[in-house]
Coordinates of C-alpha atoms in Angstrom, one line a residue:
M27 CA -18.8 94.1 -23.5
A28 CA -18.6 97.5 -21.8
F29 CA -16.6 97.8 -18.6
K30 CA -18.0 100.4 -16.1
N31 CA -14.4 101.3 -15.2
L32 CA -10.9 99.9 -15.2
Q33 CA -11.5 98.3 -11.8
E34 CA -14.2 96.1 -13.2
F35 CA -11.7 94.8 -15.9
V36 CA -9.2 94.1 -13.1
K37 CA -11.8 92.1 -11.2
L38 CA -12.5 90.1 -14.4
L39 CA -8.8 89.4 -14.8
E40 CA -8.3 88.4 -11.1
D41 CA -11.4 86.1 -11.1
A42 CA -9.9 84.4 -14.2
G43 CA -6.5 83.9 -12.6
E44 CA -4.9 86.4 -15.0
L45 CA -3.7 88.9 -12.5
V46 CA -1.2 89.0 -9.6
R47 CA -1.2 91.7 -6.9
I48 CA 2.3 92.6 -5.8
K49 CA 2.4 93.9 -2.3
E50 CA 6.2 94.1 -2.0
Y51 CA 7.7 97.6 -2.5
V52 CA 8.8 98.1 -6.1
N53 CA 10.2 101.4 -7.4
P54 CA 8.6 102.8 -10.6
E55 CA 12.0 103.8 -11.7
L56 CA 13.4 100.9 -13.6
E57 CA 12.3 98.1 -11.2
I58 CA 8.7 97.7 -12.5
T59 CA 10.1 97.5 -16.0
E60 CA 12.5 94.8 -15.1
I61 CA 9.7 92.7 -13.5
A62 CA 7.3 93.3 -16.4
D63 CA 9.9 92.5 -19.0
R64 CA 10.6 89.1 -17.4
V65 CA 6.9 88.3 -17.1
S66 CA 5.8 89.5 -20.5
K67 CA 8.4 87.4 -22.3
Q68 CA 6.9 84.4 -20.6
Y69 CA 3.4 85.5 -21.5
G70 CA 2.7 85.8 -17.8
P71 CA -0.1 87.5 -15.8
A72 CA -1.2 91.1 -15.5
L73 CA 0.6 92.8 -12.7
L74 CA -0.9 95.2 -10.1
F75 CA 1.8 96.9 -8.0
E76 CA 0.2 98.1 -4.8
N77 CA 3.3 99.4 -3.0
T78 CA 5.3 101.9 -5.2
G79 CA 5.8 104.8 -2.8
Y80 CA 2.9 106.7 -4.4
D81 CA -0.7 107.0 -3.6
F82 CA -1.9 105.1 -6.6
P83 CA -1.5 101.4 -7.6
V84 CA 0.2 100.6 -11.0
L85 CA -1.4 98.2 -13.5
I86 CA 0.8 96.8 -16.2
N87 CA 0.7 93.9 -18.7
S88 CA -3.1 94.0 -18.5
M89 CA -3.4 93.2 -22.2
G90 CA -0.2 91.1 -22.3
T91 CA -1.6 87.9 -23.9
E92 CA -4.0 87.2 -26.7
K93 CA -6.5 86.0 -24.1
R94 CA -6.3 89.2 -22.0
M95 CA -6.4 91.3 -25.2
A96 CA -9.6 89.6 -26.2
M97 CA -11.0 90.0 -22.6
A98 CA -10.2 93.7 -22.7
L99 CA -12.2 94.1 -25.9
G100 CA -15.1 91.9 -24.6
V101 CA -14.8 89.0 -27.0
D102 CA -13.8 85.4 -26.9
N103 CA -11.4 85.7 -29.8
L104 CA -9.9 88.7 -31.5
D105 CA -11.2 87.5 -34.9
D106 CA -14.7 88.0 -33.6
L107 CA -14.5 91.7 -33.9
G108 CA -13.1 91.5 -37.4
Q109 CA -16.0 89.2 -38.4
Q110 CA -18.5 91.7 -36.8
I111 CA -17.0 94.5 -38.9
E112 CA -17.1 92.4 -42.1
S113 CA -20.7 91.5 -41.5
L114 CA -21.6 95.1 -40.8
F115 CA -19.8 96.2 -44.0
K116 CA -21.6 93.6 -46.1
S117 CA -25.1 94.5 -44.8
L118 CA -24.6 98.2 -45.3
T119 CA -23.1 98.0 -48.7
G120 CA -25.0 95.1 -50.2
P121 CA -27.7 95.7 -52.8
K122 CA -31.1 96.8 -51.5
H123 CA -33.7 95.7 -54.0
S124 CA -36.9 96.6 -52.3
M125 CA -38.4 98.9 -49.7
F126 CA -38.6 96.0 -47.4
D127 CA -34.8 95.4 -47.7
K128 CA -34.2 99.0 -46.8
L129 CA -36.6 98.9 -43.8
K130 CA -34.8 95.8 -42.5
M131 CA -31.7 98.1 -42.2
L132 CA -33.3 100.4 -39.7
P133 CA -32.6 98.4 -36.5
Q134 CA -29.0 98.1 -37.6
L135 CA -28.7 101.8 -38.3
G136 CA -30.2 102.4 -34.9
E137 CA -27.5 100.2 -33.3
I138 CA -24.8 102.1 -35.1
A139 CA -26.2 105.4 -33.8
S140 CA -26.1 103.9 -30.3
W141 CA -22.3 103.6 -30.6
M142 CA -21.7 107.3 -31.2
P143 CA -20.1 109.1 -28.2
K144 CA -22.4 111.2 -26.1
S145 CA -21.8 114.3 -24.0
I146 CA -23.3 114.2 -20.6
S147 CA -23.8 117.1 -18.1
G148 CA -22.2 117.5 -14.8
R149 CA -18.9 115.9 -13.7
G150 CA -17.9 112.4 -14.3
A151 CA -16.2 109.9 -12.1
C152 CA -12.9 111.0 -13.6
Q153 CA -13.4 114.3 -11.8
E154 CA -14.3 113.1 -8.4
V155 CA -11.0 114.4 -7.0
V156 CA -9.5 117.6 -8.3
M157 CA -5.8 118.1 -7.6
Q158 CA -5.7 121.5 -6.0
N159 CA -2.1 122.2 -7.2
P160 CA -1.7 120.1 -10.3
D161 CA 1.5 118.0 -10.1
V162 CA 2.0 115.2 -12.5
T163 CA 5.0 114.0 -10.5
K164 CA 2.6 112.7 -7.9
L165 CA 1.6 110.0 -10.3
P166 CA 3.7 106.8 -10.4
V167 CA 5.1 107.5 -13.9
L168 CA 7.7 104.9 -14.9
K169 CA 11.2 105.5 -15.9
C170 CA 11.5 102.3 -18.1
W171 CA 15.1 101.9 -19.3
P172 CA 18.4 103.1 -18.0
E173 CA 19.1 105.6 -20.8
D174 CA 15.6 107.1 -20.9
G175 CA 15.5 110.8 -20.7
G176 CA 13.2 110.6 -17.7
P177 CA 9.9 109.1 -16.6
F178 CA 7.3 108.7 -19.4
I179 CA 3.5 108.3 -19.4
T180 CA 3.2 105.4 -21.9
L181 CA -0.6 104.8 -22.2
P182 CA -2.1 108.3 -22.4
V183 CA -5.3 108.7 -24.5
I184 CA -4.7 112.1 -26.0
Q185 CA -7.6 114.2 -27.4
T186 CA -7.3 117.1 -29.7
R187 CA -9.6 118.9 -32.2
D188 CA -9.1 120.4 -35.6
P189 CA -9.5 124.2 -35.1
H190 CA -11.4 124.6 -38.3
T191 CA -13.8 121.6 -38.4
G192 CA -14.0 120.8 -34.7
I193 CA -13.4 117.1 -35.6
R194 CA -11.9 115.2 -32.7
N195 CA -8.8 113.0 -32.9
V196 CA -7.8 110.5 -30.3
G197 CA -4.3 109.2 -30.3
L198 CA -1.6 107.6 -28.1
Y199 CA 1.7 109.3 -27.9
R200 CA 4.3 109.0 -25.1
M201 CA 4.7 112.0 -22.7
Q202 CA 8.0 112.6 -21.0
V203 CA 7.6 114.3 -17.6
F204 CA 9.9 117.3 -17.2
N205 CA 8.5 118.9 -14.1
E206 CA 5.3 119.2 -12.0
K207 CA 3.4 121.0 -14.7
M208 CA 5.1 120.2 -18.0
T209 CA 5.6 117.1 -20.2
G210 CA 6.6 116.6 -23.8
M211 CA 4.1 115.8 -26.5
H212 CA 5.7 113.2 -28.8
W213 CA 3.5 113.2 -31.9
H214 CA 5.2 112.3 -35.1
R215 CA 4.9 114.3 -38.4
H216 CA 2.5 111.7 -39.9
K217 CA 0.0 111.8 -37.0
V218 CA -3.3 113.7 -37.1
S219 CA -2.6 115.6 -33.8
A220 CA 0.6 116.9 -35.4
R221 CA -1.5 118.3 -38.3
H222 CA -3.9 119.8 -35.8
F223 CA -0.8 121.4 -34.1
N224 CA 0.3 122.9 -37.4
E225 CA -3.2 124.4 -38.0
Y226 CA -3.1 126.1 -34.5
K227 CA 0.3 127.4 -35.3
K228 CA -1.0 129.0 -38.5
L229 CA -3.8 130.6 -36.5
G230 CA -1.4 131.8 -33.7
L231 CA -3.5 130.0 -31.1
R232 CA -2.8 127.8 -28.1
M233 CA -3.9 124.2 -28.7
P234 CA -6.0 122.6 -26.0
V235 CA -5.1 119.0 -25.2
A236 CA -6.8 116.6 -22.9
V237 CA -5.2 113.4 -21.7
S238 CA -7.1 110.5 -20.1
I239 CA -5.6 107.4 -18.5
G240 CA -7.5 104.2 -17.7
G241 CA -11.2 103.7 -17.9
D242 CA -12.6 101.0 -20.2
P243 CA -9.6 99.3 -21.9
A244 CA -11.4 99.9 -25.2
Y245 CA -10.4 103.5 -25.0
T246 CA -6.7 102.7 -24.8
Y247 CA -7.0 100.3 -27.7
S248 CA -9.0 102.7 -29.9
A249 CA -6.4 105.4 -29.4
T250 CA -3.9 103.1 -31.2
A251 CA -6.2 102.1 -34.0
P252 CA -5.2 103.1 -37.6
L253 CA -8.5 104.8 -38.4
P254 CA -9.1 107.1 -41.5
D255 CA -9.0 110.8 -40.9
G256 CA -12.2 112.1 -39.5
V257 CA -13.4 108.9 -38.0
D258 CA -13.9 109.3 -34.3
E259 CA -11.9 106.8 -32.3
F260 CA -14.6 106.9 -29.6
M261 CA -17.0 105.6 -32.1
L262 CA -14.8 102.6 -32.6
A263 CA -14.7 102.2 -28.8
G264 CA -18.5 102.3 -28.8
F265 CA -18.6 99.6 -31.4
I266 CA -16.2 97.5 -29.4
R267 CA -18.1 98.0 -26.2
K268 CA -21.5 97.9 -27.9
K269 CA -22.3 100.9 -25.8
R270 CA -21.6 104.6 -26.4
V271 CA -18.7 106.4 -24.7
E272 CA -20.0 109.0 -22.3
L273 CA -17.9 112.2 -22.3
V274 CA -17.7 115.0 -19.8
K275 CA -16.3 118.5 -20.3
C276 CA -12.9 119.3 -19.0
L277 CA -12.6 121.8 -16.2
T278 CA -10.0 124.2 -17.7
I279 CA -10.2 123.6 -21.5
D280 CA -12.9 123.2 -24.1
L281 CA -12.5 119.5 -24.7
E282 CA -14.2 116.3 -23.5
V283 CA -12.9 113.1 -21.9
P284 CA -14.4 109.7 -21.0
A285 CA -16.4 110.1 -17.8
D286 CA -15.1 106.8 -16.4
A287 CA -11.4 107.5 -16.9
D288 CA -9.1 107.0 -13.9
F289 CA -7.0 110.2 -14.5
V290 CA -7.4 113.3 -16.6
I291 CA -4.6 115.7 -17.4
E292 CA -5.7 119.0 -19.0
G293 CA -3.5 121.5 -20.6
Y294 CA -2.3 123.2 -23.8
V295 CA 0.5 123.3 -26.3
D296 CA 1.7 126.7 -27.4
P297 CA 2.7 126.5 -31.1
N298 CA 4.8 129.7 -30.8
E299 CA 6.9 128.3 -28.0
D300 CA 10.3 126.7 -28.6
F301 CA 10.2 122.9 -28.6
I302 CA 12.0 120.9 -25.9
L303 CA 14.6 118.2 -26.3
E304 CA 12.6 115.0 -25.5
G305 CA 14.0 111.5 -25.0
P306 CA 15.8 109.2 -25.4
F307 CA 13.2 106.5 -24.9
G308 CA 13.4 102.7 -24.9
D309 CA 10.9 102.1 -27.7
H310 CA 8.9 99.2 -29.2
T311 CA 11.6 98.5 -31.7
G312 CA 13.8 97.1 -28.9
Y313 CA 16.1 100.1 -29.5
Y314 CA 16.2 103.6 -28.0
S315 CA 14.5 106.2 -30.0
L316 CA 16.9 109.1 -29.8
A317 CA 16.4 112.5 -28.3
D318 CA 14.7 115.1 -30.6
F319 CA 12.7 118.3 -30.2
Y320 CA 9.0 118.1 -29.6
P321 CA 6.2 120.5 -28.3
R322 CA 5.8 121.3 -24.6
F323 CA 2.6 120.4 -22.9
H324 CA 1.6 122.7 -20.1
I325 CA -0.7 121.2 -17.4
T326 CA -3.6 123.3 -16.2
A327 CA -5.5 120.6 -14.2
I328 CA -5.3 117.0 -13.0
T329 CA -8.4 115.2 -11.9
H330 CA -9.0 111.5 -11.0
R331 CA -11.7 109.2 -9.7
K332 CA -11.6 107.9 -6.1
N333 CA -9.2 105.0 -5.8
P334 CA -7.9 105.2 -9.3
L335 CA -5.4 102.8 -11.0
Y336 CA -2.5 104.1 -12.9
L337 CA -2.5 102.2 -16.2
T338 CA 0.8 101.9 -18.0
T339 CA 3.0 99.7 -20.2
I340 CA 6.5 99.2 -21.2
V341 CA 7.9 98.6 -24.7
G342 CA 11.1 97.0 -25.7
I343 CA 12.6 93.9 -27.2
P344 CA 9.7 91.7 -28.3
P345 CA 7.6 90.1 -27.2
Q346 CA 6.0 92.7 -25.0
E347 CA 2.4 93.7 -24.1
D348 CA 2.2 96.0 -27.2
A349 CA 2.5 92.9 -29.4
W350 CA -1.0 91.9 -28.5
I351 CA -2.4 95.4 -29.1
G352 CA -0.8 95.1 -32.5
K353 CA -2.4 91.6 -32.9
A354 CA -5.8 93.1 -32.2
T355 CA -5.3 95.7 -34.9
E356 CA -4.2 93.0 -37.3
R357 CA -7.4 90.9 -36.8
I358 CA -9.8 93.8 -36.5
F359 CA -8.7 95.8 -39.5
L360 CA -8.2 92.8 -41.9
A361 CA -11.9 93.1 -43.0
P362 CA -11.9 96.8 -43.8
I363 CA -8.6 96.4 -45.8
K364 CA -9.8 93.5 -47.8
M365 CA -13.3 95.0 -48.4
T366 CA -12.2 98.5 -49.4
A367 CA -8.6 98.4 -50.6
V368 CA -7.3 95.0 -51.5
Q369 CA -10.2 92.6 -52.0
E370 CA -8.1 89.5 -52.9
I371 CA -6.6 89.4 -49.3
V372 CA -7.5 86.3 -47.4
D373 CA -5.4 86.9 -44.3
M374 CA -2.6 89.0 -42.9
V375 CA -0.1 88.8 -40.1
L376 CA 2.4 91.2 -38.6
P377 CA 5.0 88.9 -36.9
V378 CA 6.1 90.1 -33.5
E379 CA 9.8 90.1 -34.6
G380 CA 8.9 92.8 -37.2
V381 CA 7.8 95.2 -34.5
F382 CA 4.7 96.3 -36.5
H383 CA 6.2 98.3 -39.3
N384 CA 9.2 96.1 -40.4
L385 CA 7.4 93.0 -41.7
V386 CA 4.0 91.9 -42.9
I387 CA 2.9 88.7 -44.5
V388 CA -0.2 88.8 -46.7
K389 CA -2.1 85.9 -48.0
I390 CA -4.2 86.3 -51.2
K391 CA -6.4 84.5 -53.5
K392 CA -4.4 84.7 -56.7
D393 CA -6.2 84.8 -60.1
Y394 CA -3.9 86.5 -62.5
P395 CA -0.2 87.1 -63.2
G396 CA 1.4 90.1 -61.4
Q397 CA -1.3 90.1 -58.7
A398 CA 1.2 89.9 -55.9
L399 CA 2.9 93.0 -57.0
K400 CA -0.4 94.8 -57.4
V401 CA -1.2 93.8 -53.8
M402 CA 2.1 95.1 -52.5
N403 CA 1.6 98.5 -54.1
A404 CA -2.0 98.7 -52.9
M405 CA -1.0 97.9 -49.3
W406 CA 1.9 100.4 -49.3
G407 CA -0.8 103.0 -50.2
A408 CA -3.2 102.0 -47.5
G409 CA -2.9 104.3 -44.4
Q410 CA -0.2 103.3 -41.9
M411 CA 0.7 100.3 -44.1
M412 CA 2.9 102.9 -46.0
F413 CA 5.5 102.4 -43.2
T414 CA 5.9 98.7 -43.9
K415 CA 9.5 97.9 -44.7
M416 CA 9.2 94.3 -46.0
M417 CA 6.1 92.7 -47.4
I418 CA 5.7 89.0 -48.3
V419 CA 2.8 87.9 -50.4
V420 CA 1.7 84.2 -50.4
D421 CA -1.2 82.2 -51.6
G422 CA -2.6 78.6 -51.4
D423 CA -3.5 76.8 -48.2
I424 CA -0.5 78.0 -46.2
N425 CA -1.1 78.9 -42.5
I426 CA 0.6 82.2 -42.3
H427 CA 0.4 82.2 -38.5
D428 CA 3.0 79.4 -38.6
N429 CA 6.4 81.0 -39.1
A430 CA 8.1 77.8 -40.2
A431 CA 5.4 76.9 -42.7
V432 CA 5.6 80.4 -44.2
A433 CA 9.4 80.1 -44.5
K434 CA 9.1 76.8 -46.3
H435 CA 6.4 78.1 -48.6
I436 CA 8.6 81.1 -49.5
S437 CA 11.6 78.8 -50.0
S438 CA 9.9 76.7 -52.6
R439 CA 8.2 79.5 -54.6
V440 CA 10.8 82.3 -54.8
N441 CA 13.5 82.8 -57.3
V442 CA 15.4 85.7 -55.7
A443 CA 16.4 87.2 -59.1
R444 CA 12.8 87.2 -60.3
D445 CA 10.5 87.5 -57.3
I446 CA 12.1 90.1 -55.0
F447 CA 11.2 93.8 -55.7
F448 CA 12.8 96.9 -54.2
S449 CA 11.3 100.4 -53.8
Q450 CA 11.4 103.3 -51.4
G451 CA 9.0 105.6 -49.7
P452 CA 7.9 106.8 -46.3
S453 CA 9.3 105.0 -43.3
D454 CA 8.4 104.9 -39.7
V455 CA 10.1 107.7 -37.7
L456 CA 11.6 105.0 -35.4
D457 CA 13.3 103.2 -38.3
H458 CA 16.9 103.9 -37.5
S459 CA 18.3 102.0 -40.6
C460 CA 17.2 104.7 -43.1
S461 CA 19.9 106.9 -44.5
R462 CA 17.5 109.8 -44.1
M463 CA 14.9 110.0 -41.3
A464 CA 11.5 108.7 -42.2
F465 CA 12.4 107.9 -45.8
G466 CA 13.9 104.6 -46.8
G467 CA 13.9 101.4 -48.8
K468 CA 11.2 98.8 -49.1
M469 CA 11.2 95.2 -50.2
G470 CA 8.4 93.0 -51.6
I471 CA 8.6 89.3 -52.0
D472 CA 6.3 87.5 -54.4
A473 CA 6.0 84.0 -52.8
T474 CA 2.8 83.1 -54.7
T475 CA 2.6 80.1 -57.0
K476 CA 3.7 81.3 -60.4
L477 CA 1.4 81.2 -63.3
E478 CA 2.6 80.4 -66.8
E479 CA 3.0 84.0 -67.8
E480 CA 5.3 84.6 -64.8
I481 CA 7.7 81.8 -65.5
D482 CA 10.9 82.2 -67.5
P483 CA 11.7 78.8 -69.0
S484 CA 15.4 79.6 -69.0
A485 CA 15.4 80.6 -65.3
L486 CA 16.8 78.5 -62.5
P487 CA 14.3 76.3 -60.6
D488 CA 12.5 77.7 -57.5
M489 CA 12.6 74.4 -55.6
V490 CA 15.6 73.4 -53.5
N491 CA 16.2 69.7 -52.7
V492 CA 15.8 69.5 -48.9
E493 CA 18.2 66.6 -48.5
A494 CA 20.8 68.3 -50.6
L495 CA 20.4 71.5 -48.6
S496 CA 20.8 69.7 -45.3
A497 CA 23.9 68.0 -46.7
C498 CA 25.5 71.5 -47.2
V499 CA 25.6 72.2 -43.5
G500 CA 28.9 70.4 -42.7
E501 CA 30.6 71.9 -45.7
I502 CA 29.5 75.4 -44.9
T503 CA 30.6 75.1 -41.3
S504 CA 34.0 73.9 -42.4
L505 CA 34.3 76.7 -44.9
V506 CA 33.4 79.5 -42.5
K507 CA 36.1 78.4 -40.0
N508 CA 38.6 79.6 -42.6
Y509 CA 37.7 83.3 -42.0
S510 CA 38.6 84.7 -38.5
E511 CA 36.2 87.7 -38.9
L512 CA 33.2 85.4 -39.2
K513 CA 32.2 84.7 -35.6
D514 CA 29.2 82.4 -35.7
L515 CA 26.8 80.6 -37.9
N516 CA 23.1 79.7 -37.7
L517 CA 22.3 77.0 -40.3
S518 CA 19.2 75.6 -38.4
L519 CA 16.9 76.7 -41.2
L520 CA 18.9 74.7 -43.8
T521 CA 18.2 71.5 -41.9
M522 CA 14.4 72.3 -42.3
G523 CA 14.7 72.8 -46.0
I524 CA 14.7 76.6 -45.8
P525 CA 17.7 78.0 -47.8
V526 CA 18.5 80.9 -45.5
A527 CA 21.7 81.2 -43.5
F528 CA 22.8 83.7 -40.8
V529 CA 26.4 84.6 -40.4
S530 CA 27.8 87.0 -37.7
I531 CA 30.7 89.1 -38.7
H532 CA 33.2 91.4 -37.0
K533 CA 32.9 94.2 -39.6
N534 CA 36.1 96.2 -39.7
R535 CA 36.4 97.8 -43.1
K536 CA 34.5 99.3 -46.0
G537 CA 32.9 96.7 -48.3
H538 CA 33.6 94.0 -45.8
V539 CA 30.2 92.3 -45.9
N540 CA 30.1 92.1 -49.7
E541 CA 33.7 90.9 -49.8
M542 CA 32.9 88.0 -47.5
A543 CA 29.6 87.3 -49.2
N544 CA 31.4 86.9 -52.6
A545 CA 34.0 84.7 -51.0
L546 CA 31.5 82.4 -49.4
L547 CA 29.0 82.3 -52.3
S548 CA 31.7 81.4 -54.8
D549 CA 32.2 78.1 -53.0
P550 CA 30.0 75.1 -54.0
A551 CA 29.1 74.7 -50.3
F552 CA 26.7 77.6 -50.6
S553 CA 25.3 76.6 -54.0
L554 CA 21.8 76.0 -52.7
V555 CA 21.6 78.9 -50.2
K556 CA 19.2 81.5 -51.6
V557 CA 19.5 84.1 -48.8
L558 CA 22.6 85.0 -46.8
I559 CA 22.1 87.4 -43.9
F560 CA 25.0 89.0 -42.1
L561 CA 24.5 90.1 -38.5
E562 CA 26.8 91.6 -35.9
D563 CA 29.3 89.5 -33.9
N564 CA 28.0 90.8 -30.5
M565 CA 24.7 89.0 -30.7
D566 CA 23.6 85.4 -30.2
I567 CA 22.4 84.4 -33.7
S568 CA 21.4 80.9 -32.5
D569 CA 18.0 82.4 -31.6
V570 CA 16.3 82.7 -35.0
A571 CA 13.6 85.0 -33.6
D572 CA 16.2 87.4 -32.3
A573 CA 18.2 87.2 -35.5
V574 CA 15.1 88.2 -37.5
W575 CA 14.3 91.0 -35.1
R576 CA 17.8 92.5 -35.3
F577 CA 17.9 92.0 -39.1
A578 CA 14.5 93.6 -39.7
N579 CA 15.5 96.7 -37.6
N580 CA 19.0 97.1 -39.0
V581 CA 18.4 96.7 -42.7
D582 CA 17.3 99.1 -45.4
P583 CA 16.5 96.4 -47.9
R584 CA 17.0 98.6 -51.0
R585 CA 20.4 99.9 -49.9
D586 CA 21.7 96.9 -48.0
H587 CA 21.1 94.0 -50.5
T588 CA 23.3 92.5 -53.1
M589 CA 22.2 90.1 -55.8
V590 CA 24.7 87.3 -56.7
K591 CA 24.2 85.2 -59.8
A592 CA 24.7 81.5 -59.7
V593 CA 28.1 80.6 -61.1
R594 CA 27.5 76.9 -61.8
A595 CA 24.8 74.7 -63.3
N596 CA 22.1 73.3 -60.9
E597 CA 22.7 76.2 -58.4
V598 CA 20.4 79.0 -57.3
D599 CA 20.8 82.8 -57.5
H600 CA 21.5 84.4 -54.1
V601 CA 20.6 87.6 -52.3
V602 CA 22.8 88.9 -49.5
F603 CA 21.6 91.3 -46.8
D604 CA 23.8 93.4 -44.5
G605 CA 21.9 93.4 -41.2
T606 CA 24.8 94.9 -39.2
R607 CA 25.0 98.3 -37.7
K608 CA 25.9 101.0 -40.2
T609 CA 28.6 103.6 -39.4
K610 CA 30.1 106.6 -41.1
A611 CA 33.5 105.0 -41.3
F612 CA 32.5 101.7 -43.0
D613 CA 29.2 102.5 -44.6
G614 CA 29.0 106.3 -45.2
F615 CA 26.0 106.3 -42.8
D616 CA 25.6 109.8 -41.4
R617 CA 23.0 109.3 -38.7
D618 CA 23.3 108.3 -35.0
W619 CA 22.7 104.6 -34.4
P620 CA 20.7 103.7 -31.3
N621 CA 21.6 101.1 -28.7
I622 CA 19.4 98.1 -27.8
L623 CA 17.5 97.9 -24.5
A624 CA 18.7 96.2 -21.4
S625 CA 18.2 96.8 -17.7
D626 CA 21.3 97.8 -15.7
E627 CA 23.1 95.3 -13.4
K628 CA 21.9 97.0 -10.2
T629 CA 18.3 96.7 -11.1
V630 CA 18.6 93.1 -12.3
K631 CA 20.3 92.2 -9.0
R632 CA 17.6 94.0 -6.9
I633 CA 14.8 92.1 -8.6
D634 CA 16.6 88.8 -8.3
E635 CA 16.8 89.4 -4.6
I636 CA 13.1 90.2 -4.0
W637 CA 11.7 87.8 -6.6
S638 CA 10.6 85.2 -4.0
R639 CA 8.5 87.9 -2.3
L640 CA 6.6 89.0 -5.4
G641 CA 4.2 86.1 -5.6
L642 CA 5.1 85.3 -9.2
G643 CA 6.1 81.7 -8.8
D644 CA 9.2 80.2 -10.1
F645 CA 12.2 82.4 -10.7
I646 CA 12.4 84.0 -14.1
P647 CA 15.9 85.1 -15.2
S648 CA 16.3 88.6 -16.5
P649 CA 16.3 88.8 -20.4
S650 CA 18.7 91.7 -19.8
V651 CA 21.4 89.3 -18.8
K652 CA 21.5 88.1 -22.4
Y653 CA 21.0 91.5 -24.1
S654 CA 23.4 93.5 -21.9
K655 CA 26.2 91.4 -23.6
Q656 CA 25.0 92.8 -26.9
L657 CA 25.1 96.5 -26.0
Y658 CA 27.2 98.8 -28.0
A659 CA 29.6 101.2 -26.3
G660 CA 28.0 104.5 -25.3
G661 CA 24.6 105.2 -23.8
A662 CA 21.4 105.5 -25.9
V663 CA 23.6 106.4 -28.9
A664 CA 26.1 103.7 -30.0
V665 CA 29.7 104.9 -30.4
D666 CA 32.7 103.2 -31.9
E667 CA 34.9 101.4 -29.3

């Protein structure tokens, strides 16, 4: 379904009871974030802030549930698009035995051609109003979190071209506003636009950049999609909409933008200019990404449609709106991955606690020994899957969208000494756990049913007796009380038959985690616990989802694991993970460690006071009340107390 403009999408949401208009004054600096954070964690409605002190309303959380994400892409279910892609692949690549078979393809080829973006003459709706003196500070750009370096444009659809081939790239990179006519351009080293920038630098030329905001939601989604180099993201948008994207030429640079966008910001990056210190920024990991140097984007024009909406989002501790954008990618790109790269894949899921790059679960149809390891290596070589830190491969009839079912499946099929593999390679730039930026450890877990060739007859059994495991809970609780530095336990998974235990520790010396792990695992109380995860004593480990989120962010699995062999008969081998913060003093860690995200007390109090006037129903407490207790000393960068 193609939307004529963003306003049409808003009407659809409102008619479906999926949007709330907020008429109370709310400040884009911190206050909109605080409201959106509360609502998004409850999977609440899209929010349209109509009174922000600026001329333009702010739309946020518009794709903040699976239902609204599907509505944005014009389908009833996100799997529908994946099935459409799979059907298209099969029809295009299947054998054509006769001329008649080939002729039958013509209508489909014509349909594909109709999705290609098209340049139109004249001005588009996005250019109905031309700002005479371009000033990006007139837009209601959010400052999201207290330690952010400033306000950030968070949903900019950024268009660049390769200076040699003219091939367009469309990406989504945050933009910190520095003044009326300059922002940062935060493209990471692995991104296509960064490669374009390097080519302009070699040529000694300024790089034109066009930024659009709003329009059909398919544009925003397509800018995030992990497409192969050279594939136009606007063609994907055309496929999603089943209608081509109409493009108009910018007024001051030689680039094109969607005619129905709400805002267009035109400008350039000068590769010969010094970079600017950009950030910190409260990121999708739930931690601040720390300040670093990025190119300056100079604004030459700002245009917008009449009565535009400023589309934005926040990212932070999951779940947030971006989780559903990631879910769309998971469902849409499953078919291309399994048809072109890893054909044995049946399904794939990126759990929200893994914040996209930290964790992926892959389900396969297993036919031969070693197949799970083959799949891991293939996936780590498939585009942006190279950033995946931890990969779990399962088979059988397991529903991988049920976290508890997956955990039980893993528990019964994994011998930690045999089925866990460690490697290293490219990591996401935002992975703060790596000893070196963008390069770190990876872990693969083969949780498939083992074939005869994969079984060592002398090895310990994979299965753990559920009743015996539950019986360990009291003994473990009593044992841990003997150690003052161990602050809390979460043994809830043991009672479900899942041999994983979380322990929080006040780490105060080198080797402390391994020392405590050896002490605990030498006791018979831990005889059936396969996985022991240490976390920090400032967090609430009773929440398993939060525990997994913090662990997945804080661990370099290759560096931070220890294998411990069983010491008695009828026990299991163990693996220990250090999911605590790493420091120079205790871990030899030589990088800054970021803080987690939480609103400040003043902002939380202000939103508490006006909540009854927002039209959002029953009071929702601030998540930041919980997370502010877990903050490290310092600002965006954690410091030792």
